[in-house]
Amino acid sequence: MNKFLVFFLFLTISLTGQIKGVVKDSISGEPIPYVSIWIENKSIGTSSEENGTFLINANETNRLQFSCLGYKDNTLNINAKGEYLLSPEIYQIREVEVIALKKTKKNKVGNSELSRTSHLQGAIPQILAKKFDYDSITKETNFLKEIEIFTKSPIKDAVLKIRILELDSITNLPGKSLVDESILVKVGKGRKKTIVDVSNQNISIPKGGIIIGIENVIVESNKYFQSHGDKIETEYYAPQVILNYVEEEKSYMFVNLKWFKRKKQLVEFGNNKGKKMVIEPAINIVLTN
């Protein structure tokens, strides 16, 4: 073998490997669990474990991107110490009218259902989100009570996170969070509908509508392996998010610190074959007064 090629291969191997680290609060020094982490400009990522630690395949010249509700998104150089500090997000206190919810009425918005289509999740942190328009909400029921999410999981108690956001009127993409803390959810094994009670958040639906997102968590407890026809086992992370085909473009994806709006594409199989439609995460919301 050419000596230069041998040297090049050795150099590549020596510079690339598993980077170990821990994500911490810059003020308290406490570890931050379930932070979404990506290599900048690459489709490679992971999440921090419950104790804030993480492993990611990268080299010393890469930069890491971090995102977690309650903290400012940040892009940091890989460092020898292996500590990555995130600054807490300072939320501007909104002037709100304190209302005692009656909770005597319920209004379900959305017609998502358990379909055969699902998002097979590899090791890339993502948020799959869906918008609910203000026009679909009645004045009698303007407060968010519950979120219904539909998933498919080969394991029990797979962990995910829920995001609740308002629409940014300038970018027409998901904007500020309407809650200041992560909503952690465990879903059952198999194809399930999970109801998440968020009535304690006292969220009134904004005029621009509300966006609900499902954020996956790339941690060991969610990992599973699936064999394909060639009997090669591939690593995936539970749960899969059930997807529905729809005509309206109200579906979004968040990856590498950027939001993208899903566009219509030609469906090549199933009952909607030949139609141009959008895939959106199967999510419904329940409102109250």
XYZ file of C-alpha atoms in Angstrom:
289
model
C 0.000 0.000 0.000
C 1.160 3.526 -0.795
C 2.945 5.018 2.256
C 1.110 8.319 1.859
C -2.247 6.516 1.839
C -1.323 4.625 5.023
C -0.370 7.901 6.714
C -3.614 9.552 5.551
C -5.754 6.692 6.910
C -3.915 6.784 10.238
C -4.380 10.545 10.479
C -8.098 10.258 9.717
C -8.625 7.569 12.360
C -6.644 9.499 14.950
C -8.668 12.679 14.429
C -12.076 11.044 14.372
C -13.632 9.147 17.243
C -16.106 9.267 20.078
C -16.177 12.604 21.808
C -17.237 12.385 25.458
C -18.797 15.311 27.220
C -21.256 16.612 29.764
C -23.730 19.485 29.388
C -24.123 21.742 32.418
C -26.030 24.813 33.537
C -23.603 27.746 33.312
C -24.870 29.226 36.598
C -25.619 26.285 38.880
C -23.150 23.818 37.371
C -25.864 21.142 37.442
C -25.980 18.639 34.543
C -28.746 19.167 31.979
C -30.585 16.017 30.809
C -32.010 15.315 27.353
C -30.261 18.139 25.482
C -30.382 17.797 21.671
C -26.847 17.870 20.228
C -25.688 18.015 16.598
C -22.395 18.356 14.757
C -22.611 21.700 12.966
C -23.615 21.344 9.273
C -23.818 17.553 9.509
C -26.646 15.039 9.891
C -25.035 13.551 12.995
C -26.357 14.015 16.491
C -27.281 12.644 19.889
C -28.887 13.677 23.197
C -27.442 14.026 26.670
C -28.377 11.293 29.129
C -30.270 11.924 32.373
C -26.964 12.811 34.060
C -26.003 15.276 31.296
C -23.323 13.074 29.697
C -23.125 12.276 25.983
C -21.041 10.499 23.335
C -20.832 11.615 19.711
C -18.689 10.586 16.735
C -16.766 13.711 15.773
C -13.292 15.128 15.283
C -11.518 17.915 17.098
C -12.224 20.495 14.383
C -16.003 20.020 14.537
C -18.312 22.366 16.415
C -21.269 21.110 18.451
C -24.763 22.622 18.480
C -26.915 22.416 21.609
C -30.658 22.966 22.074
C -32.785 22.504 25.178
C -35.951 24.237 26.337
C -35.126 26.657 29.138
C -31.641 27.387 27.764
C -30.230 29.491 24.948
C -29.310 27.548 21.811
C -25.533 27.523 21.426
C -22.754 26.367 19.108
C -19.484 25.487 20.885
C -16.018 24.232 19.949
C -15.028 20.773 21.125
C -12.795 21.160 24.183
C -10.378 18.880 26.005
C -12.160 19.261 29.339
C -15.400 17.917 27.880
C -17.668 20.416 29.666
C -20.253 22.334 27.671
C -22.097 25.141 29.455
C -25.534 26.431 28.452
C -26.939 29.726 29.685
C -30.478 29.665 31.105
C -33.029 31.453 28.927
C -34.396 34.568 30.577
C -38.088 34.680 29.776
C -39.797 38.019 29.623
C -42.751 37.893 31.970
C -45.890 38.448 29.911
C -48.713 40.476 31.367
C -51.534 37.987 31.722
C -54.996 38.062 33.143
C -55.346 35.378 35.792
C -58.505 33.410 35.070
C -59.916 30.512 37.051
C -60.585 27.890 34.411
C -64.042 26.405 34.576
C -63.070 23.235 32.680
C -66.748 22.482 32.061
C -66.391 22.257 28.282
C -64.090 20.280 25.999
C -63.389 20.827 22.334
C -61.154 18.485 20.351
C -59.264 20.061 17.434
C -57.652 17.907 14.756
C -58.451 14.610 13.108
C -55.112 12.806 13.420
C -55.316 9.051 13.812
C -53.250 5.883 14.071
C -52.114 5.273 10.489
C -49.687 2.704 9.094
C -47.086 5.380 8.305
C -44.502 6.310 10.929
C -41.184 8.147 11.202
C -38.385 5.599 11.694
C -35.990 7.528 13.927
C -32.222 7.177 13.614
C -29.661 8.944 15.785
C -30.560 12.504 14.766
C -32.345 14.806 17.235
C -35.422 16.342 15.621
C -38.687 18.036 16.430
C -41.712 17.143 14.294
C -44.393 19.788 14.728
C -47.927 20.662 13.643
C -49.758 23.992 13.622
C -53.343 24.523 14.805
C -54.978 27.700 13.478
C -56.738 30.146 15.767
C -59.730 30.120 13.387
C -60.441 26.493 14.320
C -60.828 27.423 17.989
C -64.062 28.622 19.566
C -64.236 31.558 21.983
C -65.866 29.291 24.585
C -62.845 26.971 24.682
C -59.661 28.971 24.280
C -57.346 27.202 26.759
C -55.125 24.213 26.031
C -56.158 21.248 28.166
C -54.602 18.132 26.590
C -52.335 17.064 23.758
C -52.939 13.747 21.994
C -49.882 12.175 20.347
C -49.719 8.965 18.336
C -46.614 6.784 18.420
C -45.277 3.332 17.596
C -42.632 1.792 19.837
C -40.980 -1.637 20.153
C -40.049 -0.883 23.757
C -41.924 0.080 26.914
C -41.715 3.590 28.405
C -39.846 5.260 25.549
C -39.127 8.894 26.429
C -39.907 11.965 24.311
C -40.424 15.680 24.885
C -43.296 17.982 23.950
C -42.785 21.518 22.656
C -45.557 24.156 22.708
C -44.796 27.219 20.601
C -46.363 30.242 18.992
C -45.970 31.191 15.318
C -43.358 33.805 14.420
C -45.299 36.288 12.283
C -42.122 37.434 10.480
C -40.625 34.069 9.469
C -43.941 32.191 9.444
C -42.119 29.416 11.302
C -42.366 28.175 14.903
C -41.181 30.889 17.276
C -41.134 31.436 21.040
C -41.989 28.682 23.477
C -45.218 29.126 25.432
C -43.798 27.127 28.347
C -40.486 27.560 30.157
C -39.820 23.958 31.126
C -39.493 20.652 29.292
C -42.558 18.430 29.163
C -41.238 14.875 29.403
C -43.535 12.035 28.310
C -43.250 8.242 28.419
C -45.223 6.275 25.830
C -46.308 2.646 25.854
C -45.125 -0.249 23.721
C -46.855 -0.794 20.378
C -49.083 1.621 18.477
C -50.475 4.000 21.079
C -52.367 7.224 21.598
C -50.958 9.080 24.593
C -52.852 11.920 26.268
C -50.677 14.610 27.855
C -52.437 16.848 30.389
C -51.083 20.405 30.108
C -53.976 22.246 31.784
C -51.657 23.376 34.605
C -49.732 25.516 32.077
C -52.772 27.822 31.672
C -52.038 28.418 27.969
C -54.442 30.624 26.025
C -54.269 30.047 22.269
C -52.437 32.955 20.540
C -54.083 34.791 17.624
C -51.481 33.374 15.251
C -52.306 29.831 16.273
C -50.394 27.275 18.310
C -47.709 24.780 17.302
C -47.225 21.438 19.047
C -43.967 19.557 18.534
C -42.720 16.067 19.409
C -38.994 16.048 20.203
C -37.130 12.739 20.126
C -34.488 11.822 22.705
C -31.356 9.908 21.622
C -30.511 8.078 24.857
C -29.551 4.494 25.715
C -32.939 3.659 27.249
C -34.640 4.484 23.906
C -32.230 2.442 21.761
C -33.302 -0.676 19.889
C -32.090 -2.699 16.906
C -34.073 -3.799 13.871
C -33.070 -6.454 11.354
C -33.641 -5.994 7.632
C -33.721 -8.454 4.741
C -29.943 -8.795 4.679
C -30.032 -9.659 8.417
C -27.929 -6.610 9.273
C -29.132 -5.006 12.481
C -29.586 -1.238 12.339
C -29.659 1.025 15.390
C -32.804 3.112 15.953
C -34.350 5.108 18.781
C -37.917 4.802 20.043
C -40.555 5.906 19.710
C -41.535 6.333 16.082
C -43.974 9.182 15.502
C -47.110 8.248 13.563
C -47.530 10.368 10.411
C -50.665 11.332 8.490
C -50.954 12.522 4.875
C -52.801 15.849 4.583
C -53.339 18.567 1.974
C -52.615 21.643 4.112
C -49.001 22.674 4.708
C -49.005 23.042 8.500
C -46.152 20.679 9.321
C -42.626 21.642 10.449
C -39.289 20.035 11.313
C -36.479 21.318 13.576
C -32.919 20.028 13.135
C -29.432 21.606 13.491
C -30.987 24.633 15.236
C -33.189 25.448 12.211
C -36.911 25.162 11.510
C -38.152 23.987 8.112
C -41.683 23.944 6.732
C -42.697 20.721 5.017
C -43.919 21.091 1.437
C -46.266 18.948 -0.635
C -44.676 15.955 -2.321
C -45.977 13.279 -4.670
C -47.135 10.202 -2.743
C -45.806 7.020 -4.341
C -47.737 4.363 -2.419
C -50.879 3.626 -0.392
C -54.353 5.113 -0.645
C -52.965 8.546 -1.553
C -50.708 7.331 -4.369
C -50.425 9.879 -7.163
C -51.535 12.844 -5.027
C -49.387 15.746 -3.832
C -49.676 15.837 -0.052
C -47.809 16.754 3.127
C -46.812 14.398 5.937
C -47.467 15.731 9.429
C -47.060 14.234 12.900
C -50.280 12.730 14.245
C -51.224 15.239 16.948
C -54.577 16.519 18.227
C -55.315 19.072 20.920
C -58.170 19.303 23.398
C -59.327 22.746 24.558
C -61.330 23.845 27.565
C -62.924 27.006 29.016
